[in-house]
PDB file of C-alpha atoms in Angstrom:
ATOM      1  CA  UNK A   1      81.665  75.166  66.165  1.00  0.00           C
ATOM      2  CA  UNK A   2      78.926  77.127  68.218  1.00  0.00           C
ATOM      3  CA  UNK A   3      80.973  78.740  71.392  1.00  0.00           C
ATOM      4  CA  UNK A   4      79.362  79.147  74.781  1.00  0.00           C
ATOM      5  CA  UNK A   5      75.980  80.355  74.917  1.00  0.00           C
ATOM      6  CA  UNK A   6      74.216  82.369  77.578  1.00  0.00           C
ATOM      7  CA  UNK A   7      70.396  82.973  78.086  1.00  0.00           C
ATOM      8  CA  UNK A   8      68.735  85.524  78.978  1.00  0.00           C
ATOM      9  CA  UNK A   9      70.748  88.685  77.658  1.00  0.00           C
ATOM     10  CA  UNK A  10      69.405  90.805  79.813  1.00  0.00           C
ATOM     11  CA  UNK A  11      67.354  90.041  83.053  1.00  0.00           C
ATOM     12  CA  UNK A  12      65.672  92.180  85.067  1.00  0.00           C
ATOM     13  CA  UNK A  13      64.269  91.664  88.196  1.00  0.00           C
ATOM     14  CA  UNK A  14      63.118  93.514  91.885  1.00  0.00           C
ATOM     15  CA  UNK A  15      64.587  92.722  95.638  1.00  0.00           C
ATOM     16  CA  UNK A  16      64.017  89.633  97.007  1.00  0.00           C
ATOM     17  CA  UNK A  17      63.025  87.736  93.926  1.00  0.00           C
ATOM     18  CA  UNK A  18      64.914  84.469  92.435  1.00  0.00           C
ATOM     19  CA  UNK A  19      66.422  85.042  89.219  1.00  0.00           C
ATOM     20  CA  UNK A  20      67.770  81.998  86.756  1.00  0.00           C
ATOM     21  CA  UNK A  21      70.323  82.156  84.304  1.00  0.00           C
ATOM     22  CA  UNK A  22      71.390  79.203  81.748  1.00  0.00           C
ATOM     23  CA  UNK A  23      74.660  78.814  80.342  1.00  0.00           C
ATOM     24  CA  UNK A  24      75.521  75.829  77.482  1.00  0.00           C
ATOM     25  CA  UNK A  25      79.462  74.982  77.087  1.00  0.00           C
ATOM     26  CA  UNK A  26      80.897  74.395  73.978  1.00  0.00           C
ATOM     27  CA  UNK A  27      80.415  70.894  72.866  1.00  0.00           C
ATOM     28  CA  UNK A  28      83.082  68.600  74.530  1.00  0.00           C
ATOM     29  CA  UNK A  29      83.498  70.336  77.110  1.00  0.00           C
ATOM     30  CA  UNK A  30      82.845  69.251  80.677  1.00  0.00           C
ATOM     31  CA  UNK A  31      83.998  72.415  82.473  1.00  0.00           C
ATOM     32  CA  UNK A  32      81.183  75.130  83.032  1.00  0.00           C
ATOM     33  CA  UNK A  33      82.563  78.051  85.510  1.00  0.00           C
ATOM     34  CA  UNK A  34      80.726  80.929  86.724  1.00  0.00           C
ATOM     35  CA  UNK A  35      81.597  84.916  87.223  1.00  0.00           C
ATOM     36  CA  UNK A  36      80.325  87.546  88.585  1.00  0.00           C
ATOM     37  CA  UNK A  37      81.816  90.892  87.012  1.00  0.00           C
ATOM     38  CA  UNK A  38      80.040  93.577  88.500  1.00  0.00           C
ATOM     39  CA  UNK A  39      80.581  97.481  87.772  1.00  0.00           C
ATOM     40  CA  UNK A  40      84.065  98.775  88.430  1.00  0.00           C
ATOM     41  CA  UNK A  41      85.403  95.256  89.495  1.00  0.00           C
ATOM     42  CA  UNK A  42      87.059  92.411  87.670  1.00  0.00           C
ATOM     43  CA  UNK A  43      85.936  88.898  87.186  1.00  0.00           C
ATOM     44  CA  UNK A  44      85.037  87.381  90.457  1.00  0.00           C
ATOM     45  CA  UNK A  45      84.943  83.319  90.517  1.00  0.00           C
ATOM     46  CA  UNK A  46      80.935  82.020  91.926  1.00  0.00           C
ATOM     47  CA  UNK A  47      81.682  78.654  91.133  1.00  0.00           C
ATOM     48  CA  UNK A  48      82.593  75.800  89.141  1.00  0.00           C
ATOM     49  CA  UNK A  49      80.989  72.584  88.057  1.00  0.00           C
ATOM     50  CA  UNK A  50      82.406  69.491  86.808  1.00  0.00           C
ATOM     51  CA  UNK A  51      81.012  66.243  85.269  1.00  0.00           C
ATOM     52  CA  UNK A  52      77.351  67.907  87.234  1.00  0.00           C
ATOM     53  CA  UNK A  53      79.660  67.827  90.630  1.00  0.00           C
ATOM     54  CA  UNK A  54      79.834  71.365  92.101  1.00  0.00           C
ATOM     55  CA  UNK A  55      84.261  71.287  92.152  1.00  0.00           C
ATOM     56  CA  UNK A  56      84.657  74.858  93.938  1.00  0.00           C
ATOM     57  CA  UNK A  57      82.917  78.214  95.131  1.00  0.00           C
ATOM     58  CA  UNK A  58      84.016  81.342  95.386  1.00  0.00           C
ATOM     59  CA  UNK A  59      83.479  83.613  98.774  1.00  0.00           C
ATOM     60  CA  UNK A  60      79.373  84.316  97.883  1.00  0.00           C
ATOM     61  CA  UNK A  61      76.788  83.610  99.848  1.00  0.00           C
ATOM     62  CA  UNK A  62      75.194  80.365  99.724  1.00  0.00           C
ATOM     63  CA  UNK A  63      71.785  82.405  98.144  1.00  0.00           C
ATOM     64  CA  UNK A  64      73.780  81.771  95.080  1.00  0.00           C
ATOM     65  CA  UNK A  65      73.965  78.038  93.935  1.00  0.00           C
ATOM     66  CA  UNK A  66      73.494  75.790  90.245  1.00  0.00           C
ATOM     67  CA  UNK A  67      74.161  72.963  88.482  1.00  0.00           C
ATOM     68  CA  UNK A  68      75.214  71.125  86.333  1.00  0.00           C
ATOM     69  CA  UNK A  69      73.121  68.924  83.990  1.00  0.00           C
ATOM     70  CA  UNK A  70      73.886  65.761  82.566  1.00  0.00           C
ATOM     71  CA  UNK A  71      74.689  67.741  79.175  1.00  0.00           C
ATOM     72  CA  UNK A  72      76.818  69.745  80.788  1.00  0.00           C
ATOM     73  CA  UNK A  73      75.131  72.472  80.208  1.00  0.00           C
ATOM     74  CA  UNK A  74      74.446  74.646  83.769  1.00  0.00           C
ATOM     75  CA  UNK A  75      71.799  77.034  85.889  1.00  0.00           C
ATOM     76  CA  UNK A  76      72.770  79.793  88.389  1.00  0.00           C
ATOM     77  CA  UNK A  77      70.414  80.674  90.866  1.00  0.00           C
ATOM     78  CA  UNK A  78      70.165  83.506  92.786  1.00  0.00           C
ATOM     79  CA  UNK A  79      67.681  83.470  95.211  1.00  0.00           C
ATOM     80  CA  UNK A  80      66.997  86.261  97.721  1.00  0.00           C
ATOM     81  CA  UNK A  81      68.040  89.138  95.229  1.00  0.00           C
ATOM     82  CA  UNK A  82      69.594  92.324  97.097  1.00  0.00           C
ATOM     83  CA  UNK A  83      70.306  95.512  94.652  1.00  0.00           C
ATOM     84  CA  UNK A  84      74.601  95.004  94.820  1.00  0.00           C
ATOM     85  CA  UNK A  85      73.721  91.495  92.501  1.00  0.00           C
ATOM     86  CA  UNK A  86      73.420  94.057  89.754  1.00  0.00           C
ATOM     87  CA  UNK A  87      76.406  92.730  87.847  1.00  0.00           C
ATOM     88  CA  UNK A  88      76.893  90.823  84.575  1.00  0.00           C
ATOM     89  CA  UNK A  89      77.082  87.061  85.104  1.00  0.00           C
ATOM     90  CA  UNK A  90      79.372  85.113  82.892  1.00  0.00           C
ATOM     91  CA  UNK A  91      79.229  81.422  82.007  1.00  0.00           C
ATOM     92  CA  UNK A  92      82.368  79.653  80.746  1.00  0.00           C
ATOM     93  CA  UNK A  93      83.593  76.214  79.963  1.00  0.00           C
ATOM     94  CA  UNK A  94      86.476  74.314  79.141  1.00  0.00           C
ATOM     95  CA  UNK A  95      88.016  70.752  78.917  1.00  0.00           C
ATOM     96  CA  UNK A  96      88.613  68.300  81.508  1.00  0.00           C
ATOM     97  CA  UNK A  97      90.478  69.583  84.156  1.00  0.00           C
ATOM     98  CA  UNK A  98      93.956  68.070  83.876  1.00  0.00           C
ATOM     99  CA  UNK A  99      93.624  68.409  80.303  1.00  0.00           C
ATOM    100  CA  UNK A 100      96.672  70.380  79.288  1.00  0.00           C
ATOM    101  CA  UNK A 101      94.279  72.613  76.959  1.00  0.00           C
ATOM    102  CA  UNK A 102      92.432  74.352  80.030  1.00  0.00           C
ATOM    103  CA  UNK A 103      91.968  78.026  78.761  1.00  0.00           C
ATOM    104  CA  UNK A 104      88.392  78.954  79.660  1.00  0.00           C
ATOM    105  CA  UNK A 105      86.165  80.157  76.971  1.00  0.00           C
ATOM    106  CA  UNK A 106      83.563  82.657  77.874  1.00  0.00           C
ATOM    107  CA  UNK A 107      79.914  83.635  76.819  1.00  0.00           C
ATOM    108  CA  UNK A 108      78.455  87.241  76.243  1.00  0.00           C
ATOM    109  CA  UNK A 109      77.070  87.160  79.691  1.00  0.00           C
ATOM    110  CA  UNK A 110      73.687  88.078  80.911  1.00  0.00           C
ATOM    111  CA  UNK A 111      72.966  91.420  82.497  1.00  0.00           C
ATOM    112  CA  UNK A 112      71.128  91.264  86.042  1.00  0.00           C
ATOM    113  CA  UNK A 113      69.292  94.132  87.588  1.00  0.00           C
ATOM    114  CA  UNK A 114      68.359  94.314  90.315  1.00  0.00           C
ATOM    115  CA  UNK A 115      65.568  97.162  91.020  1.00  0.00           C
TER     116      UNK A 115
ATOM    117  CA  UNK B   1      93.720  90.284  99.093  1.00  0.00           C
ATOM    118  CA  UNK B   2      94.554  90.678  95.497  1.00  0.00           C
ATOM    119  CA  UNK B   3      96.597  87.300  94.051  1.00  0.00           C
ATOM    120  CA  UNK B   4      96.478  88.786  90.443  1.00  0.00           C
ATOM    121  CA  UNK B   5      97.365  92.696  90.113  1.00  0.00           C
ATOM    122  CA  UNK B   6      97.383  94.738  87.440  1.00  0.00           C
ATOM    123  CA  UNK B   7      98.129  98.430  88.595  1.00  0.00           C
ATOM    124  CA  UNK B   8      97.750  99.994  85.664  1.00  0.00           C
ATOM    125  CA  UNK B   9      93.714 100.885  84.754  1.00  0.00           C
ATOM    126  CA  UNK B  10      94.674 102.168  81.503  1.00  0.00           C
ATOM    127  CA  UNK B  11      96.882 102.499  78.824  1.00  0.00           C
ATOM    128  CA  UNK B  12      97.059 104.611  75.421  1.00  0.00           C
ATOM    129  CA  UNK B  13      99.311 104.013  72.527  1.00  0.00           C
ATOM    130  CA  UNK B  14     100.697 104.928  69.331  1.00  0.00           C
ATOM    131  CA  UNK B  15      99.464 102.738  66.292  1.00  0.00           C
ATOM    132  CA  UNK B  16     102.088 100.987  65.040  1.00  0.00           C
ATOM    133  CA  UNK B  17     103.819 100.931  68.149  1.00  0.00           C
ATOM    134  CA  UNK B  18     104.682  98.420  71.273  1.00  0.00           C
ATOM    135  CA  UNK B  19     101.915  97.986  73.998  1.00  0.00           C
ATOM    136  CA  UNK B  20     102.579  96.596  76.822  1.00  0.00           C
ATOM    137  CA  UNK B  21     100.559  95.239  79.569  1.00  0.00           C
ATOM    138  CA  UNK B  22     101.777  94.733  83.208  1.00  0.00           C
ATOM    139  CA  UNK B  23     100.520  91.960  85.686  1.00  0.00           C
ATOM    140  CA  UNK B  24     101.602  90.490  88.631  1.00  0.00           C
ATOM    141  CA  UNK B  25     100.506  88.016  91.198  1.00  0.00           C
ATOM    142  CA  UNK B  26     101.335  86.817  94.937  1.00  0.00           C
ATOM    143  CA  UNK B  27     100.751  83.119  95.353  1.00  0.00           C
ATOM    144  CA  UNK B  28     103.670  81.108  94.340  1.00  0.00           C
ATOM    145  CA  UNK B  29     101.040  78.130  93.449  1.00  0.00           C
ATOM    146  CA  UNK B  30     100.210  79.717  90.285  1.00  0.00           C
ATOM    147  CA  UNK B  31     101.610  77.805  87.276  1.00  0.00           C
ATOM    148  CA  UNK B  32      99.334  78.553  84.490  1.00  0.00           C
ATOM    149  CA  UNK B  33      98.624  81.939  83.177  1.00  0.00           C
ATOM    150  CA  UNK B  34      95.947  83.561  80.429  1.00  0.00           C
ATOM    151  CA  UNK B  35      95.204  87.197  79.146  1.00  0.00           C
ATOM    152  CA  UNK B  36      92.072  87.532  77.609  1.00  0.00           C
ATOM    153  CA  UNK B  37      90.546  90.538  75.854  1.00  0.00           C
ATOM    154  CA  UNK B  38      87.412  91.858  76.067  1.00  0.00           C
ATOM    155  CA  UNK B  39      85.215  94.417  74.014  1.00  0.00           C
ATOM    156  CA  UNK B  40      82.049  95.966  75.895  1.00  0.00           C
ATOM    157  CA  UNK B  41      79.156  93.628  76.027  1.00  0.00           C
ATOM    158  CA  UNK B  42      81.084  90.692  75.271  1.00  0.00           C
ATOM    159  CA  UNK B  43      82.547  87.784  77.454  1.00  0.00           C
ATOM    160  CA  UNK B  44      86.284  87.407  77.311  1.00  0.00           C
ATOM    161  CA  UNK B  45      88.404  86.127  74.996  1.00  0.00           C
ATOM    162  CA  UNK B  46      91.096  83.788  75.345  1.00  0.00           C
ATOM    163  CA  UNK B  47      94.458  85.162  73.622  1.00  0.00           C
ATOM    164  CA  UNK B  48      97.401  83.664  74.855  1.00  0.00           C
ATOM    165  CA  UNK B  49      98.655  81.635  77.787  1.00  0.00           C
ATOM    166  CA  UNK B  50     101.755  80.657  79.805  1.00  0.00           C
ATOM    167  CA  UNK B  51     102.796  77.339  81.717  1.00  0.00           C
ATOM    168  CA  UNK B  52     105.375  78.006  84.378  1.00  0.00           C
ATOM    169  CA  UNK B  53     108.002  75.835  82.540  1.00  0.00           C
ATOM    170  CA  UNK B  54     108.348  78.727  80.110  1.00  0.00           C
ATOM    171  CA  UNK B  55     109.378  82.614  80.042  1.00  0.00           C
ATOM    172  CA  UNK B  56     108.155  83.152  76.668  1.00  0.00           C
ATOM    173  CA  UNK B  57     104.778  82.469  74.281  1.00  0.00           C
ATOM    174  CA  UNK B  58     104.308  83.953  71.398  1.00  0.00           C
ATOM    175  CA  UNK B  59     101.283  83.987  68.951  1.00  0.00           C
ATOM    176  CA  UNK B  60     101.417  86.261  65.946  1.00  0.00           C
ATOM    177  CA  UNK B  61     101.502  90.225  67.334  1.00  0.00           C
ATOM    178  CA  UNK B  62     100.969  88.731  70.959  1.00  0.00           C
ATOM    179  CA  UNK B  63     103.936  88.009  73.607  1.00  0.00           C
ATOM    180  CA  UNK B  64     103.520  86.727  76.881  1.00  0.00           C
ATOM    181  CA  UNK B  65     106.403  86.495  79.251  1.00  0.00           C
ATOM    182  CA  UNK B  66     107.106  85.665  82.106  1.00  0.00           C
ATOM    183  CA  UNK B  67     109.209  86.056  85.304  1.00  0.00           C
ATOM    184  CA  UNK B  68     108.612  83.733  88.207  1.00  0.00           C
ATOM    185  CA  UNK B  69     110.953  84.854  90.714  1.00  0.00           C
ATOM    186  CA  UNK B  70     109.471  88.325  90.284  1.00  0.00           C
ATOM    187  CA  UNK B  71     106.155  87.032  89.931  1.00  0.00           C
ATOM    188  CA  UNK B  72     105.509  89.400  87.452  1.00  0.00           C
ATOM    189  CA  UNK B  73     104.093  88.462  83.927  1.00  0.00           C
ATOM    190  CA  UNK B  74     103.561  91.432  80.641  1.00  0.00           C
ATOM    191  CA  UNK B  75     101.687  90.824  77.390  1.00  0.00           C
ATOM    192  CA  UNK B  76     103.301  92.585  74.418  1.00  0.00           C
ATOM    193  CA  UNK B  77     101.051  93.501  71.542  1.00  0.00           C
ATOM    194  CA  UNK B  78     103.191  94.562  68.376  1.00  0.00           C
ATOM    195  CA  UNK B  79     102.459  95.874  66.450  1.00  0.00           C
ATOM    196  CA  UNK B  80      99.406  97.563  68.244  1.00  0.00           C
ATOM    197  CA  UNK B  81      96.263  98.413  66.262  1.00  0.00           C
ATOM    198  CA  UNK B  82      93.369 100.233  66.645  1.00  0.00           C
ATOM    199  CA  UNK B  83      91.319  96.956  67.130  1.00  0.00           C
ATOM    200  CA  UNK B  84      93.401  95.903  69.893  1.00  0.00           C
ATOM    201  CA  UNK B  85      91.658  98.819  71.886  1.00  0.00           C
ATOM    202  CA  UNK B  86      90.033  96.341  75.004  1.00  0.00           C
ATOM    203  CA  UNK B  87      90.021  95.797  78.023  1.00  0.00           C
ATOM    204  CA  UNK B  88      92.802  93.221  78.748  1.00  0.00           C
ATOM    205  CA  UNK B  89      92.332  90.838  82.145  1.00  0.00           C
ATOM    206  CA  UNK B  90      95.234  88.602  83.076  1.00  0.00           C
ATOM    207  CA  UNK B  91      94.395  85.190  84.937  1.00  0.00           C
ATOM    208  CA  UNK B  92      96.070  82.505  86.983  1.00  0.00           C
ATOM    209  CA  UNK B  93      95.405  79.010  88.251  1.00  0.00           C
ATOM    210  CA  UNK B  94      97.382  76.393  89.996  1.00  0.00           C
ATOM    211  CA  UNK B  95      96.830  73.627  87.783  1.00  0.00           C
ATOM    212  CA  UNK B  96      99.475  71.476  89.457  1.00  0.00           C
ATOM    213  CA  UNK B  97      97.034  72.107  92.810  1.00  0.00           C
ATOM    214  CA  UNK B  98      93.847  70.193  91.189  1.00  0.00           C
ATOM    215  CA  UNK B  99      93.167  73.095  88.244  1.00  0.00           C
ATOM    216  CA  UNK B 100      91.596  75.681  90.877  1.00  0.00           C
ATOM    217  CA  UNK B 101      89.724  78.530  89.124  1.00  0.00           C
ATOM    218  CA  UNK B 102      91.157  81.109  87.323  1.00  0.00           C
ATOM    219  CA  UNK B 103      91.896  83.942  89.601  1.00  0.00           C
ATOM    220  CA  UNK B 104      91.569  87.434  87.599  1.00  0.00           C
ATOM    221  CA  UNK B 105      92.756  90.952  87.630  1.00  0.00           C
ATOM    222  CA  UNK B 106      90.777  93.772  87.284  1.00  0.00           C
ATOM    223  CA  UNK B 107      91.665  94.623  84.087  1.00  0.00           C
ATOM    224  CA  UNK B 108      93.654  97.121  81.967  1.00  0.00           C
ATOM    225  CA  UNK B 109      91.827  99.307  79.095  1.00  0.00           C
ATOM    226  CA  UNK B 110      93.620  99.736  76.177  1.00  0.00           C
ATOM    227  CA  UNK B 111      93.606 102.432  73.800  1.00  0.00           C
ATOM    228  CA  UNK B 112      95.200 102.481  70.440  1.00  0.00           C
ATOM    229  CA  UNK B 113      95.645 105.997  69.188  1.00  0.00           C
ATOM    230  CA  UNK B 114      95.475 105.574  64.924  1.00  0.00           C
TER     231      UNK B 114
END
C-alpha cells in the first residue's frame, strides 16, 4: 500500500513569491493535515482538511491556505513568502475522524526556502 | 504556551539497555496520545499510541504509559538498539472534543551508544 506522498522535495523560492505544495493521503483516507516544522522547533499544526472542508487552522496567517480535492488529495499555498517560511512542510492523513484508528501517517515533507 | 512538553532535548544510551522518553502535557482534554519517530529527512512515523482509558500499551520493544493525574506520559524502548537512534515527538488530541489536531512536542533525540 503506497503511504502518503509529497511533491516537490525540495522547493525553492525568493520573498514575496507564492509557492505550492501537493500532498496525496494514503488511499482510504479522508484526513489530510498540514505541519509546519521549521528549524529548531517541533511540529506546528497549519491546518486540517476533511471530506475537502477546511475542519481547523492553526495560529498562521491567513497568507497560508489549501484544499482539499475531491480525491482527497490536498494543496498548501503560501502566498506572500517572507524568509522565516523556510521550514519543512509536512502532509499527513488519516481515517475519518471518529474512527477509533486516528494515528496520523506522515509524508517525507517538502523543503521550502525561502531566499 | 506549551500543551505537550518534553524537557529533555536529548538522550544517550547503552545498547541493550532501557530508554526512556519523558513527556508531559497541560490540557486535561487530551485523551489520545502518539509517539512517533523520526530519522532526518523523513516525515514521522507512527509507533505506538494511548487512549485515556488505559495506563499501559505495549508493542514489541515499545511501552507507552501513562499517568493522567500527573499528566505525564514515557515511552520505554527495551531493549534499545542502535536503530532506535531518532528523534522521538510525542502528540496529543482530544478526540472526545471533535478529534482536534494533534498537538506535538518538540522532540527528544535519541542516541543509542552500540
Amino acid at each position: 500500500e503506497a503511504g502518503v506522498t509529497q511533491s516537490p522535495t525540495h522547493l525553492i523560492k525568493t520573498r514575496g513569491q507564492q509557492a505550492t505544495l501537493r500532498c496525496s493521503p494514503i488511499s482510504g483516507h479522508t484526513s489530510v493535515y498540514w505541519y509546519q516544522q521549521a528549524l529548531g522547533l517541533g511540529l506546528q499544526f497549519l491546518l486540517w482538511y476533511d471530506e475537502g472542508e477546511e475542519r481547523n487552522r492553526g495560529n498562521f496567517p491567513p497568507r497560508f491556505s489549501g484544499r482539499q480535492f475531491p480525491n482527497y488529495s490536498s494543496e498548501l499555498n503560501v502566498n506572500a513568502l517572507e524568509l522565516e517560511d523556510s521550514a519543512l512542510y509536512l502532509c499527513a492523513s488519516s481515517l475519518l475522524p471518529g474512527s477509533t484508528i486516528y494515528e496520523q501517517y506522515f509524508g517525507p515533507g517538502t523543503r521550502l526556502t525561502v531566499t | 504556551d506549551q500543551q505537550v512538553k518534553q524537557n529533555s532535548p536529548s538522550l544517550s544510551v547503552q545498547e541493550g539497555r532501557i530508554s526512556i522518553l519523558n513527556c508531559d502535557y497541560t490540557n486535561s482534554m487530551f485523551d489520545y496520545f502518539l509517539w512517533y519517530k523520526k530519522y532526518p529527512a523523513e516525515g514521522p512515523t507512527f509507533l505506538i499510541s494511548i487512549s485515556s482509558i488505559k495506563d499501559k500499551n505495549e508493542d514489541g520493544r515499545f511501552t507507552v504509559f501513562l499517568n493522567k493525574s500527573a499528566k505525564h506520559l514515557s515511552l520505554h524502548i527495551v531493549p534499545s538498539q542502535p536503530g532506535d537512534s531518532a528523534v522521538y515527538f510525542c502528540a496529543a488530541s482530544a478526540v472526545l472534543s471533535g478529534n482536534t489536531p494533534l498537538v506535538f512536542g518538540k522532540g527528544t533525540r535519541l542516541s543509542v551508544i552500540a
